[in-house]
């Protein structure tokens, strides 16, 4: 069943990016048909439709009746067309003025310069009238984008389309003039893959993240990357074979999947030749894997942790975009490449491990650092989990999470998200065994169709093992809320038995809606 326009408008106002895209897809045929009837120049229809949706998005908060979005959008299309007709047509440059000719080192255009100029003139002449006008006014007449069209956004959209068409024209007619778009890369070495928190005083070996350090030895720089235990565990096992009994006990019996994949690829005559990292960010954790085989070179995209592990198993070089290294890498001296990225409490007396027994970053001043965002929607995206064998398709982006204004927000990113999502923090239970703990927080909910709430989970007798989901076992205590509520204080309590291993606390969301968390605290009920 289609979601009504009014509901999509409300979701878009709440920051749901998918909702407005659905509105565009639904009403684009109507907007295009109306623009075609009203506009005298058929080449301007695309620009008018784009400008209309841009104005609708900017003014969405001013729409009084969300259910009348279609009629409101039609009025915007009419106004954009009228403005297009009223705008005085500037005189187009019939030819390139002499000062705009490319100059040779001697000060006069060479034969090669004039040849390039003629080819580009022909390409510009082949553009639709609106795009040709934007190019001539922006590049030749040196007008700012805001003076070329009704808005700077519309001008930039026209220029983007024009550049794409110019490239297509030149690729077909003069491929020798297409500049190279090769990204400059720095070859780095995987210097460290360290699991955290690691060794506990009791001798148990546990971790929930892996810090990876990529070293630019020539430039004396190091790039830190924090991976989840699921993404980083294979890389750690390939690079750093365990030495203690507790480390060995924490590992699955089978070899790292990437090492096995490398053996299979080699048996098929395929080798991994390089792994490239072009960008990094909270939602950008991908690597481009280059392979060579009987069918020739190929490129595939994969998760960053898997790509690095595959490079380590295959002995393939890892390359990072120069711009990324310049932005995120840290200058280092000496041989200690890991130390600069560990805080004081992350470096105990032993060689590697830190301890974490207290909650951290409860005011979200460091974004979502120390918090884990996941849920059954992620397991479905990876092929299903227990009880989810029939999950199909990719649900990786069904929910989103972010920190803002000393709070954290989980919201559905699609109208009917799969499964559930959680935001939680995990600490060791050692300091709370035999006591009762209370998890308190303030929640604000918006349009919760199914349920949301806070959760307090006590897990006992089972060591944390890489690749194992904590939420599948343990004593779970929840408080659920539904619908829409302003800031409301909630709390949930749980007894921590003497054999408790870890405590997890956080919030959950199932189905459409939005839940915001602030002022979380975990205390003992003394």
PDB file of C-alpha atoms in Angstrom, residues 183-186 277-279 319-326:
ATOM      1  CA  UNK A 183      43.270   9.768  -8.354  1.00  0.00           C
ATOM      2  CA  UNK A 184      46.696  10.181  -6.781  1.00  0.00           C
ATOM      3  CA  UNK A 185      47.267   7.440  -4.217  1.00  0.00           C
ATOM      4  CA  UNK A 186      49.770   6.764  -1.420  1.00  0.00           C
ATOM      5  CA  UNK A 277      40.644   3.410  -0.039  1.00  0.00           C
ATOM      6  CA  UNK A 278      39.211   6.573  -1.586  1.00  0.00           C
ATOM      7  CA  UNK A 279      37.199   7.949   1.347  1.00  0.00           C
ATOM      8  CA  UNK A 319      46.662   2.440  -1.358  1.00  0.00           C
ATOM      9  CA  UNK A 320      44.956   5.478   0.155  1.00  0.00           C
ATOM     10  CA  UNK A 321      43.896   8.601  -1.740  1.00  0.00           C
ATOM     11  CA  UNK A 322      46.380  11.441  -1.215  1.00  0.00           C
ATOM     12  CA  UNK A 323      43.579  13.844  -0.308  1.00  0.00           C
ATOM     13  CA  UNK A 324      42.383  11.453   2.397  1.00  0.00           C
ATOM     14  CA  UNK A 325      45.880  11.049   3.832  1.00  0.00           C
ATOM     15  CA  UNK A 326      46.372  14.811   3.865  1.00  0.00           C
TER      16      UNK A 326
END
